[in-house]
Coordinates of C-alpha atoms in Angstrom, one line a residue:
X1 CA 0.0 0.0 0.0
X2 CA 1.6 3.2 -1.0
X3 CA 0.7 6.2 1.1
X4 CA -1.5 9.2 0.0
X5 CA 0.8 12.0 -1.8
X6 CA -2.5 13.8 -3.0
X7 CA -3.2 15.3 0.3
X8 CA -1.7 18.6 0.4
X9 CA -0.5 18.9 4.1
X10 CA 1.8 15.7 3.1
X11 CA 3.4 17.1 -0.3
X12 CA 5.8 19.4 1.5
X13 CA 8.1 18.6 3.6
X14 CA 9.8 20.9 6.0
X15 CA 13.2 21.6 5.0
X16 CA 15.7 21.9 7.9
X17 CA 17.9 24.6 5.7
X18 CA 15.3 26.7 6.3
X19 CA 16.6 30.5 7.6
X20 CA 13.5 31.7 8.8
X21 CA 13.7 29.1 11.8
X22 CA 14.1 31.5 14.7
X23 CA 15.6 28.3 17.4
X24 CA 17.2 29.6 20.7
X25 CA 20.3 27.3 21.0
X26 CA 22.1 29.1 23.7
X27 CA 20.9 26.9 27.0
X28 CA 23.0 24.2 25.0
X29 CA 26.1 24.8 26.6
X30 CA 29.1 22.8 28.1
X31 CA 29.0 22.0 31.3
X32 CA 32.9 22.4 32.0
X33 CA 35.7 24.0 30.3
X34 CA 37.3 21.5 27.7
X35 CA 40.8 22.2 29.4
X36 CA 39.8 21.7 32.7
X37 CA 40.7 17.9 33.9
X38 CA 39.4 16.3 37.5
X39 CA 41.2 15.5 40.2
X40 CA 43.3 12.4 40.0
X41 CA 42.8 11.8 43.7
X42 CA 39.2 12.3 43.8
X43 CA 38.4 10.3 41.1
X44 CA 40.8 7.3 43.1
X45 CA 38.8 7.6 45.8
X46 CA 35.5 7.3 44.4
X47 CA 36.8 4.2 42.2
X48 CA 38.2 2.7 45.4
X49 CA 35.0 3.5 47.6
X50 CA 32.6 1.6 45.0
X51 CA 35.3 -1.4 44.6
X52 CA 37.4 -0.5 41.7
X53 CA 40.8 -1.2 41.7
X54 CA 43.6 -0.3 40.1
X55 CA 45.0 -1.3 37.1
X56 CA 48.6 -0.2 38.0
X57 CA 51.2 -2.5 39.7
X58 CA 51.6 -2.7 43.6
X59 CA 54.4 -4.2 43.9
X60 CA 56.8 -6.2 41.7
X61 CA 55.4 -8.7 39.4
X62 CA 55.9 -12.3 40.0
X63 CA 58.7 -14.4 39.1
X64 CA 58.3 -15.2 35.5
X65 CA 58.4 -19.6 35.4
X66 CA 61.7 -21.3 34.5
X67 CA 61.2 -21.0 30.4
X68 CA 60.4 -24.4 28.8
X69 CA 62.7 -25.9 25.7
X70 CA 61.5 -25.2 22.4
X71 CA 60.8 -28.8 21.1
X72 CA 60.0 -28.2 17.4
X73 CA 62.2 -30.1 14.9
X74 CA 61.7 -30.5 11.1
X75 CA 62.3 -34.6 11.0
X76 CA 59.4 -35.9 8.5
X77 CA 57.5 -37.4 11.1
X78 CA 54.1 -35.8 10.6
X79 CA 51.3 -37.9 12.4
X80 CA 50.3 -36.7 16.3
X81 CA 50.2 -39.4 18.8
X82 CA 48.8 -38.2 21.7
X83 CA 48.2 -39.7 25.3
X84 CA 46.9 -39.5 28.6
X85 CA 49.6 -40.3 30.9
X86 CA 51.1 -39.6 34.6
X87 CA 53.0 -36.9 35.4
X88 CA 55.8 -39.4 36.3
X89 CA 56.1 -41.2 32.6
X90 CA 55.7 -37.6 31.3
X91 CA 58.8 -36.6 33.1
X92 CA 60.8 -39.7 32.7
X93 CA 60.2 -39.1 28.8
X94 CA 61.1 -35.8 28.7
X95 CA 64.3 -36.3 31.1
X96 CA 65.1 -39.0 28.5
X97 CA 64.8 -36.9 25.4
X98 CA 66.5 -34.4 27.0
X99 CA 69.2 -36.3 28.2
X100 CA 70.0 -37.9 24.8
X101 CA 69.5 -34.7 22.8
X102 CA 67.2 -36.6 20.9
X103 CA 63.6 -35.0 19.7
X104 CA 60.3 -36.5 21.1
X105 CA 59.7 -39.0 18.0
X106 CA 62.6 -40.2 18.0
X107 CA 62.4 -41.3 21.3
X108 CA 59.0 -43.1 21.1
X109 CA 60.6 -44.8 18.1
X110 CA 63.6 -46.1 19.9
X111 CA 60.8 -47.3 22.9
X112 CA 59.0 -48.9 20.9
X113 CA 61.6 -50.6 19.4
X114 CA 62.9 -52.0 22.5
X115 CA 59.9 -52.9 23.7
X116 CA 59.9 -55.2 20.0
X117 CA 63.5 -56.6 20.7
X118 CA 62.4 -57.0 24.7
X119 CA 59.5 -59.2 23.4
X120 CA 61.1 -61.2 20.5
X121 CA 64.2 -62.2 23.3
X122 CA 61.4 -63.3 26.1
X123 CA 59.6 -65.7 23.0
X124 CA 63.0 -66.9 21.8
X125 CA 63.7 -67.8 26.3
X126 CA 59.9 -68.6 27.0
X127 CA 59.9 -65.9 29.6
X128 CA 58.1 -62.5 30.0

């Protein structure tokens, strides 16, 4: 449905360029000086009195932790293994790689190859 454009109380609109617009603009005013700034300390105790705290250090920061080894290696191994272990065989294997210098796949590799040869010598004895 369009609307009605015949009407003639609808076919002008009110233009806002219009100079003979007598509006009294001077209550709009600001309400402070723009170079005027508050008071630092005021403001800090109002934040602190309604719970804000603030963002800048109290003391020194905490110790940063002991920095980890970067552990990326371009070998050609490109499938993710990953398992839930304790925190025991996770440290065992990592004092291992890090004892032989040797990169994390490479020591899964040589496990599991023991763990082959370890198995083929206890079916060649008959024992576990």
């Amino acid at each position: 449905m369009t609307p009605d454009t015949s009407s003639e109380t609808h076919s002008q609109r009110a233009s806002i360029f219009d100079d003979d617009l007598d509006l009294d603009l001077s209550a709009f005013a600001p309400r402070r000086p723009e170079n005027v700034k508050p008071d630092k300390e005021a403001l800090r105790t109002v934040a602190e009195s309604r719970g804000f705290s603030s963002r800048e250090p109290v003391s020194a920061p905490p110790a940063a932790p002991e920095p980890q080894l970067q552990r990326r290696y371009r070998t050609g191994r490109n499938r993710q293994l990953n398992l839930k272990v304790t925190d025991e065989a996770l440290r065992r294997f990592y004092a291992l790689a890090d004892a032989q210098g040797l990169v994390l796949g490479e020591v899964f590799e040589q496990a599991v190859s023991a763990l082959e040869d370890a198995l083929k010598a206890a079916d060649k004895t008959g024992r576990p």
